[in-house]
Short mmCIF file of C-alpha atoms in Angstrom, two decimals:
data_model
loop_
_atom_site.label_atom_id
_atom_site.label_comp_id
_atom_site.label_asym_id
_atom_site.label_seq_id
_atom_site.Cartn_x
_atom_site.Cartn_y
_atom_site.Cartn_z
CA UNK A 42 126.15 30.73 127.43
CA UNK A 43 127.20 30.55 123.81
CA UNK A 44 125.67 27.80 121.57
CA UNK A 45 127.28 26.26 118.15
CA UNK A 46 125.45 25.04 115.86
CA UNK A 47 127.57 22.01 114.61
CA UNK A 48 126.05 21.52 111.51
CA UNK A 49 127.22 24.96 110.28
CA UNK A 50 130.85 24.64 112.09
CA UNK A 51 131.16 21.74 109.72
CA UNK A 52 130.50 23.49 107.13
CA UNK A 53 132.50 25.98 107.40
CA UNK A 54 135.24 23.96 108.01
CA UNK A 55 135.27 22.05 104.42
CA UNK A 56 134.72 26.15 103.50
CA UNK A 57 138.24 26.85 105.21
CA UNK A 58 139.82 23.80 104.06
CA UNK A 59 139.06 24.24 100.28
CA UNK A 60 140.09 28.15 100.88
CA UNK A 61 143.57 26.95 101.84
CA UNK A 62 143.52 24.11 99.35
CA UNK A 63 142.28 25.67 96.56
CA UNK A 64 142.05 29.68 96.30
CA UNK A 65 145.76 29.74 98.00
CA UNK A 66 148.93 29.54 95.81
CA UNK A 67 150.22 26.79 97.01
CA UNK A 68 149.63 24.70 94.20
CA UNK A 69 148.42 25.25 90.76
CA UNK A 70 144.68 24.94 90.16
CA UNK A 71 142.76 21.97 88.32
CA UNK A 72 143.48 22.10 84.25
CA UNK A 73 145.99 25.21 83.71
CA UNK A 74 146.50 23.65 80.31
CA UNK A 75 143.07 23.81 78.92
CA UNK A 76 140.43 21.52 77.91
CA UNK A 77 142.70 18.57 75.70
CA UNK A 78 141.60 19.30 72.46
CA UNK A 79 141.01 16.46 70.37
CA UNK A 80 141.37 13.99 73.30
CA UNK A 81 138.49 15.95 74.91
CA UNK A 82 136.47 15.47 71.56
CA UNK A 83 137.35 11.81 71.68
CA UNK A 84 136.29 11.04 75.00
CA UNK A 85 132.48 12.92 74.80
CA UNK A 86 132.01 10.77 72.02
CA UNK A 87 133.20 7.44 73.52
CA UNK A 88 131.11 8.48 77.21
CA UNK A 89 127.87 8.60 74.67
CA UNK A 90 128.85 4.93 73.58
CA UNK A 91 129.03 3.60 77.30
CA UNK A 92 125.45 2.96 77.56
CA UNK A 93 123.66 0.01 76.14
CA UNK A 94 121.70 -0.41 72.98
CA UNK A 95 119.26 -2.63 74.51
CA UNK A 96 117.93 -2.47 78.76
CA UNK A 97 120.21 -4.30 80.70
CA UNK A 98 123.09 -5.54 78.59
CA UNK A 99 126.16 -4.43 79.32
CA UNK A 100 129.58 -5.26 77.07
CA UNK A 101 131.49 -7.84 78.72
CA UNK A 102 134.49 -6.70 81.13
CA UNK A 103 137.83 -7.53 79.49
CA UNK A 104 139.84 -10.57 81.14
CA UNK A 105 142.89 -9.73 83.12
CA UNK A 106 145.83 -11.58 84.75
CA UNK A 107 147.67 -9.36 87.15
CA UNK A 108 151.35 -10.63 88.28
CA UNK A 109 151.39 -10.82 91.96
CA UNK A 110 153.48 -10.53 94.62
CA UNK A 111 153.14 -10.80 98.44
CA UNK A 112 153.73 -7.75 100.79
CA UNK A 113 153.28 -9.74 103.83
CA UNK A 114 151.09 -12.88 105.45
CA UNK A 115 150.01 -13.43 108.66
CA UNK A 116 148.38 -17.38 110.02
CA UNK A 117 144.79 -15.14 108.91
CA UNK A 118 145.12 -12.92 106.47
CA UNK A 119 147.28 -11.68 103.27
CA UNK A 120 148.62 -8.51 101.69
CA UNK A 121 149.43 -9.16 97.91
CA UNK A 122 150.24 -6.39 95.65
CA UNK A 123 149.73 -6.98 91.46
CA UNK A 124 150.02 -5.33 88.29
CA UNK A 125 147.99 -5.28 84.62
CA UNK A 126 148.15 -3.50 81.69
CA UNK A 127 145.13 -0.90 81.72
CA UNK A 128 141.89 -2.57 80.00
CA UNK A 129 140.99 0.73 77.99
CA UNK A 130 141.04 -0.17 73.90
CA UNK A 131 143.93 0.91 72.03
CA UNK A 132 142.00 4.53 71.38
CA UNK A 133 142.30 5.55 74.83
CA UNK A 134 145.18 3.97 76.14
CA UNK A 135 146.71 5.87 73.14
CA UNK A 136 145.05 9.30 75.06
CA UNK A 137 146.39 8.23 78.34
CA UNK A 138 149.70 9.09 79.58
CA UNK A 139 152.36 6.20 79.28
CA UNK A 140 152.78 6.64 83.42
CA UNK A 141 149.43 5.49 83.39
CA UNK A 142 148.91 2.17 81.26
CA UNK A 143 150.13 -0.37 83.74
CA UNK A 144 147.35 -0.62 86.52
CA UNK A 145 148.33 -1.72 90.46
CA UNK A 146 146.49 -2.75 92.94
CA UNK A 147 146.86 -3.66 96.89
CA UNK A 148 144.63 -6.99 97.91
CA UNK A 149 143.72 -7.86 101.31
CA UNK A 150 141.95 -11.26 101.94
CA UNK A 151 141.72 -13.57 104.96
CA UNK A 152 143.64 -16.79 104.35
CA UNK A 153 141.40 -19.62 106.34
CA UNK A 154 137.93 -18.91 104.65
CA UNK A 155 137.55 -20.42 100.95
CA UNK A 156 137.01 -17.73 98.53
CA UNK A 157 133.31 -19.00 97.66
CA UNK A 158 132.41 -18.06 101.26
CA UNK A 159 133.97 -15.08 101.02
CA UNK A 160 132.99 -11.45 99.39
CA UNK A 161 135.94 -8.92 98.57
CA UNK A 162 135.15 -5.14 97.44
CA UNK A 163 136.70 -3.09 95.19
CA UNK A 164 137.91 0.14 97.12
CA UNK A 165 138.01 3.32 94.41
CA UNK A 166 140.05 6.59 95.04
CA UNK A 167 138.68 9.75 95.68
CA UNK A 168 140.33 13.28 94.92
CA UNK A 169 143.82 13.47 95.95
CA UNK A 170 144.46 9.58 97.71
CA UNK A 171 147.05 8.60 95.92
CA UNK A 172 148.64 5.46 98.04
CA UNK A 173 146.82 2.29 99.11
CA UNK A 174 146.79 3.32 102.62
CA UNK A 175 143.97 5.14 103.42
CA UNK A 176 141.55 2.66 101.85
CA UNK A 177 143.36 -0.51 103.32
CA UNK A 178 142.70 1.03 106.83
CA UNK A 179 139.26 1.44 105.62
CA UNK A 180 138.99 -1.86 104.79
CA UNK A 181 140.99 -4.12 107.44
CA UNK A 182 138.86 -4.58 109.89
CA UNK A 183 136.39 -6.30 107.86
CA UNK A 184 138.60 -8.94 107.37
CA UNK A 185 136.45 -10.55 110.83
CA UNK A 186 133.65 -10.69 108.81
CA UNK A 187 135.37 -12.60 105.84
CA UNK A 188 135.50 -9.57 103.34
CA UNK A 189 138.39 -8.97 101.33
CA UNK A 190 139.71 -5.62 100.16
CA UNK A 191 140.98 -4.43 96.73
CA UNK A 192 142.46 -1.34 96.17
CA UNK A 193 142.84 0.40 92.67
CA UNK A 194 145.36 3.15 92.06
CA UNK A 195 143.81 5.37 89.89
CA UNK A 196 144.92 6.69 86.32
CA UNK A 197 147.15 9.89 86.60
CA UNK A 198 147.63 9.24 90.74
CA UNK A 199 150.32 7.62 92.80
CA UNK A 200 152.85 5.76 90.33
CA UNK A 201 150.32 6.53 87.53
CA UNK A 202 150.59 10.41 87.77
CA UNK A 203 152.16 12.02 84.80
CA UNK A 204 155.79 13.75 85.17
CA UNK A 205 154.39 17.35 84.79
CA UNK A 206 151.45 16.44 87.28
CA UNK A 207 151.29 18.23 90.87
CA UNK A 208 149.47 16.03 93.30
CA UNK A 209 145.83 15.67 92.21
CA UNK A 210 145.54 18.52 89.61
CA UNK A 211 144.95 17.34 86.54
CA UNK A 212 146.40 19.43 83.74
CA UNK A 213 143.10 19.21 81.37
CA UNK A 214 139.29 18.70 81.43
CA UNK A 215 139.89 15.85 79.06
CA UNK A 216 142.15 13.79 82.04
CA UNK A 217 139.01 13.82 84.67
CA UNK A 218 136.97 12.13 81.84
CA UNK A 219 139.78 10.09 80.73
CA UNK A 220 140.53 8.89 84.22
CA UNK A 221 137.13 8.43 85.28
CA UNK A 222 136.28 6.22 81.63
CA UNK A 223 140.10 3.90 82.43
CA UNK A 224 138.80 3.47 86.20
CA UNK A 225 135.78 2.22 85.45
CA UNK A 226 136.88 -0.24 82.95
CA UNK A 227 139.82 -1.43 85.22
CA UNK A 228 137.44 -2.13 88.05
CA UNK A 229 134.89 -3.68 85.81
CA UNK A 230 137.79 -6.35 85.15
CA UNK A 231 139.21 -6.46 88.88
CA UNK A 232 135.69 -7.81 89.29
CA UNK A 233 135.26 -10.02 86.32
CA UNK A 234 138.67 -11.53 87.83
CA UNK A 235 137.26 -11.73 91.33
CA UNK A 236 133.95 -14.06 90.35
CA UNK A 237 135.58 -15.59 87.28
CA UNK A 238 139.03 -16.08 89.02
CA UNK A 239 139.26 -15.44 92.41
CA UNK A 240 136.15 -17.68 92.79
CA UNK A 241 134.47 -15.22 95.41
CA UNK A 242 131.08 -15.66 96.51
CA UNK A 243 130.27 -11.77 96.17
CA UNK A 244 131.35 -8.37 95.19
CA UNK A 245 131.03 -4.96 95.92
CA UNK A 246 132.26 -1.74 94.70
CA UNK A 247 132.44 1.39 96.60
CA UNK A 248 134.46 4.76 97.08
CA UNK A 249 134.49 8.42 98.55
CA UNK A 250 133.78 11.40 96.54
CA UNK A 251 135.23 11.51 93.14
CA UNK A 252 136.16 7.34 93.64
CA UNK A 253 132.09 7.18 94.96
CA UNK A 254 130.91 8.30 91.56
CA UNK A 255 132.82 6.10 89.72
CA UNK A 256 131.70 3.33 91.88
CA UNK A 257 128.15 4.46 91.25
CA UNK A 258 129.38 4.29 87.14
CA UNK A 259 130.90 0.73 87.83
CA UNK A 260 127.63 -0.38 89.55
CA UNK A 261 125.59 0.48 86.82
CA UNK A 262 127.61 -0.69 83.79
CA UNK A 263 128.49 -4.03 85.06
CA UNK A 264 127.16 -6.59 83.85
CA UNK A 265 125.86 -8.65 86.86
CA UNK A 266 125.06 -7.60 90.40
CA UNK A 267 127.62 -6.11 92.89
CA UNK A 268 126.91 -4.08 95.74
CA UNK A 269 127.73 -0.20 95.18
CA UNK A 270 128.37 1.52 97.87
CA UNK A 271 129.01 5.74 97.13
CA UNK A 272 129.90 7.55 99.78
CA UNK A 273 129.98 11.53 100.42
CA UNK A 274 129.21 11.68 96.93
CA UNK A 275 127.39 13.74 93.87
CA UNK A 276 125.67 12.85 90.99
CA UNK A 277 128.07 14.38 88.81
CA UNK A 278 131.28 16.43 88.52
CA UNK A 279 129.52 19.33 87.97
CA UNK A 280 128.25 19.89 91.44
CA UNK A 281 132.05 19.52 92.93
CA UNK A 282 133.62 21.54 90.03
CA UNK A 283 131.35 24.31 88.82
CA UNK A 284 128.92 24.78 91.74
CA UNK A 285 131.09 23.12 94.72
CA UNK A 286 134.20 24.56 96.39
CA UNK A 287 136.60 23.18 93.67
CA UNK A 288 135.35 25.81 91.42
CA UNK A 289 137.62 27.83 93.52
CA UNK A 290 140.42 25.28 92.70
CA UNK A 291 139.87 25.68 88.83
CA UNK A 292 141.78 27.68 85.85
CA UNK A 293 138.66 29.34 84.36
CA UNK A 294 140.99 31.81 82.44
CA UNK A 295 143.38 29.37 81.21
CA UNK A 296 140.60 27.68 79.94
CA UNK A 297 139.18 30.50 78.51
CA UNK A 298 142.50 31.54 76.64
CA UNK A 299 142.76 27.96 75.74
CA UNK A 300 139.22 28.31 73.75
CA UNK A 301 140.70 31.75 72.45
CA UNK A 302 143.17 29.78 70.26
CA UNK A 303 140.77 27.96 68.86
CA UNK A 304 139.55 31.22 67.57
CA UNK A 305 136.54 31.00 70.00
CA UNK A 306 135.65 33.89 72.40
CA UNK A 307 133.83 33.82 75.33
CA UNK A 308 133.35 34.84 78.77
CA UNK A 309 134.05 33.42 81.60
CA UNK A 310 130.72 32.75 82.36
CA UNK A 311 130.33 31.45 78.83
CA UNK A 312 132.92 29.32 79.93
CA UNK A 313 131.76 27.66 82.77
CA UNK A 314 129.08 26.94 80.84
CA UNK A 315 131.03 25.09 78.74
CA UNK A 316 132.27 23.02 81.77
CA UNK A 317 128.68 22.21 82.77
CA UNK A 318 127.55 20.60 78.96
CA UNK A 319 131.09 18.79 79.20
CA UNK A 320 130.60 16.97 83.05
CA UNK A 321 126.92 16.37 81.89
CA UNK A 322 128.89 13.31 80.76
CA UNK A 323 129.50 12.23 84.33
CA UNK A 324 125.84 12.40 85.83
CA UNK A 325 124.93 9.02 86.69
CA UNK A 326 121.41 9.44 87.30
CA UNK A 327 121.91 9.30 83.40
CA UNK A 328 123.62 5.49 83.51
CA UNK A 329 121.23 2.37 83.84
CA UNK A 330 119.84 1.33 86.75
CA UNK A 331 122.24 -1.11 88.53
CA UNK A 332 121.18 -4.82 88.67
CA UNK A 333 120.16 -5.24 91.77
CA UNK A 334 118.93 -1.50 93.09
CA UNK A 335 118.36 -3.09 96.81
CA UNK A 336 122.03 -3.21 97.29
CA UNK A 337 123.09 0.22 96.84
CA UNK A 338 123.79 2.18 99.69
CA UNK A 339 125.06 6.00 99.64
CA UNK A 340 126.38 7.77 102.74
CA UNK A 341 126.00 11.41 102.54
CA UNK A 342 127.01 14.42 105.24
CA UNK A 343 123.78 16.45 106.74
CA UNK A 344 126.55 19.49 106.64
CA UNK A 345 128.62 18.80 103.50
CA UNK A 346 130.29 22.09 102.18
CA UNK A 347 131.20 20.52 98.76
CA UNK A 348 127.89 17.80 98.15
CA UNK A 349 124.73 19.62 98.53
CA UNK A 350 121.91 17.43 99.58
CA UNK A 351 119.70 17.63 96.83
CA UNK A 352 122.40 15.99 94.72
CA UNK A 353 122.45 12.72 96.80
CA UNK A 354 118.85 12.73 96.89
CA UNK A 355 118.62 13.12 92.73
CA UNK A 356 120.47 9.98 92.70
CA UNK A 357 118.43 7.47 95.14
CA UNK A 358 115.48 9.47 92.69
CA UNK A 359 116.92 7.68 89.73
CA UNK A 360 117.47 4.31 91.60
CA UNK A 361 114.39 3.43 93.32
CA UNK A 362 114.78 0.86 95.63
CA UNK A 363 118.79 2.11 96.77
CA UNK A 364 118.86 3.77 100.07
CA UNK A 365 120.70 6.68 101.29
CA UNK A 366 122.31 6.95 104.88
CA UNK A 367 123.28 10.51 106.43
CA UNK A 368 126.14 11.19 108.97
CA UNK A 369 126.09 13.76 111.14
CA UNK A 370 129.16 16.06 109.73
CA UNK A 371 130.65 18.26 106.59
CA UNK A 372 132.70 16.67 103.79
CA UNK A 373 136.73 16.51 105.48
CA UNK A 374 134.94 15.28 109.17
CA UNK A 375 132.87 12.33 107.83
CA UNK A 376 135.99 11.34 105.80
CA UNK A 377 137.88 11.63 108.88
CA UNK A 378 135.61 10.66 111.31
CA UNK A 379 132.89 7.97 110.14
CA UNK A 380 134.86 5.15 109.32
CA UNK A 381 132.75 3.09 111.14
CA UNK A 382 129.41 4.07 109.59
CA UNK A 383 131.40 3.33 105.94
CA UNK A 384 132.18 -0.21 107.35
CA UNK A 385 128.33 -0.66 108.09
CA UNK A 386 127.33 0.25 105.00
CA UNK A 387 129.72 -1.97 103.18
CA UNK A 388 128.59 -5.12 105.33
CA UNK A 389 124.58 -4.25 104.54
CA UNK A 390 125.30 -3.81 101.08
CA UNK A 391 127.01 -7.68 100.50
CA UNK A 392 124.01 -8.76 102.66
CA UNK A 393 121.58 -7.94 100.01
CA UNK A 394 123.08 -10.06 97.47
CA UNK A 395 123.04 -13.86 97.09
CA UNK A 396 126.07 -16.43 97.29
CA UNK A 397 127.06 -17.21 94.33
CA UNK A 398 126.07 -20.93 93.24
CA UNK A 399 129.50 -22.65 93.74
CA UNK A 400 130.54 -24.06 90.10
CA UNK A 401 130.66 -27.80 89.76
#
């Protein structure tokens, strides 16, 4: 009798899946056009500025309006799709591509519950989910238990992606930071316009992978409590890019050459190096505690070929009082197959806020 040990057949199945995703040729690897130059320079400097002077105050969210319009209604429930201009200041919307500056989102919200009684969460993408789809399934059935869904498209994906984009792969270093920096101020509005507009009674904020580290950013920097909810994801982008499977996926001598005409030499390893100091940015045990700790719930994989345990754990380290929840599985199985334990997580999270007072 043969036996498996599923942990490790999980394992090596994210393993096989980033070989064919990433070391194949099927499509080009993560920045073949270098590091951005002075948009790279720009951004470091504005990450440094995200964090408050003082503990605890963040800079308000800018207000938005979106223009609306309704996919479909049902007696229950309603599907309404909108549109803003991004909420970025004129520095980095001047960085971003033009494809990028109007922001969309898909909203999913029960119809016979008043939005005081109900909570709605802001759904974040993770690497490569470039439609509304994936996250709306994720969401739907929580509808039952009066909790709307909002889905961002991200910066540089879906109808945001620039024209000499393929899929996910961003042409430079500078567009992960630049994405990641437009995403979090976009949701930080979606949920200033959710309490101050919407009127709902609470809010959440959660993602997978690259979108659960920006919900773990958008936790921390906003300025009053939301449950954040990260799931099968690091503390930074340097675990998925220069220690994780993606380095696989990534144009270390493009980069290298690209640093060679700026008449500076190194090797690759000097280079990767590089790469580390640069997504030191994007560690969030580095960002402020959120508001209310208690409400922050990571799911992680006991068998996860691209998150490595350790980096969860540094993150619930940072946060005392969060908790962390592991499912049985690697990184593409959990996606695929843990819906349910996502759900769970979402609901405990909203329980461990208070209703909002309802205004007079």
């Amino acid at each position: 009798m043969v036996t498996v040990n599923i942990g490790m057949l999980h394992y090596v199945i994210d393993h096989i899946y980033g070989a064919f995703m990433y070391r194949t040729k099927i499509s080009p690897p993560f920045f073949s056009r270098g590091w951005g130059g002075s948009k790279l320079e720009l951004l470091e400097r504005m990450i440094k500025e995200l964090f408050p002077e003082v503990e605890g105050q963040n800079w308000p969210p800018t207000l938005i309006q979106p223009i609306w319009r309704t996919v479909w209604e049902t007696r229950t429930a309603c599907l309404r799709e909108g549109v803003f201009r991004t909420t970025c200041d004129e520095q980095l919307i001047s960085a971003l591509p033009p494809e990028s500056h109007t922001a969309r989102v898909a909203f999913l919200a029960p119809k016979r519950v008043p939005p005081q009684k109900t909570a709605c969460v802001v759904h974040l993408a993770g690497t490569g989910d470039h439609t509304f789809d994936r996250r709306l399934r994720l969401g739907g059935p929580l509808l039952k238990q009066n909790i709307a869904t909002m889905v961002l498209e991200s910066p540089f994906y879906g109808r945001r992606r620039p024209m000499l984009q393929r899929g996910a792969k961003l042409l430079c270093v500078s567009d992960l930071l630049l994405l990641g920096r437009a995403t979090i101020e976009e949701t930080r509005s979606l949920l200033h316009w959710l309490d101050s507009e919407g009127g709902f009674g609470k809010m959440g904020v959660c993602g997978l992978s690259m979108g659960g580290v920006h919900a773990a950013m958008v936790g921390s920097l906003h300025p009053t409590p939301v449950a954040t909810l990260p799931f099968l994801s690091p503390h930074s982008a340097v675990v998925a890019f220069c220690d994780g499977i993606l380095r696989y996926g990534t144009a270390w001598e493009a980069l290298r050459e690209d640093l060679a005409v700026q008449k500076t030499v190194m090797t690759l390893e000097e280079v990767r190096q590089r790469m580390r100091n640069v997504l030191s940015l994007t560690d969030v045990t580095r960002f402020p505690i959120p508001k209310n700790p208690n409400a922050v719930i990571f799911v992680a994989a006991t068998d996860d070929g691209y998150i490595p345990k350790h980096s969860v754990l540094e993150l619930q380290k940072a946060w005392p009082g969060s908790e962390v929840r592991w499912v049985t599985g690697g990184h593409v199985s959990s996606f695929l197959l843990h819906n349910d334990e996502f759900r769970r997580a979402i609901v405990d999270g909203l329980n461990r806020l208070e209703w909002k007072e309802p205004s007079l």
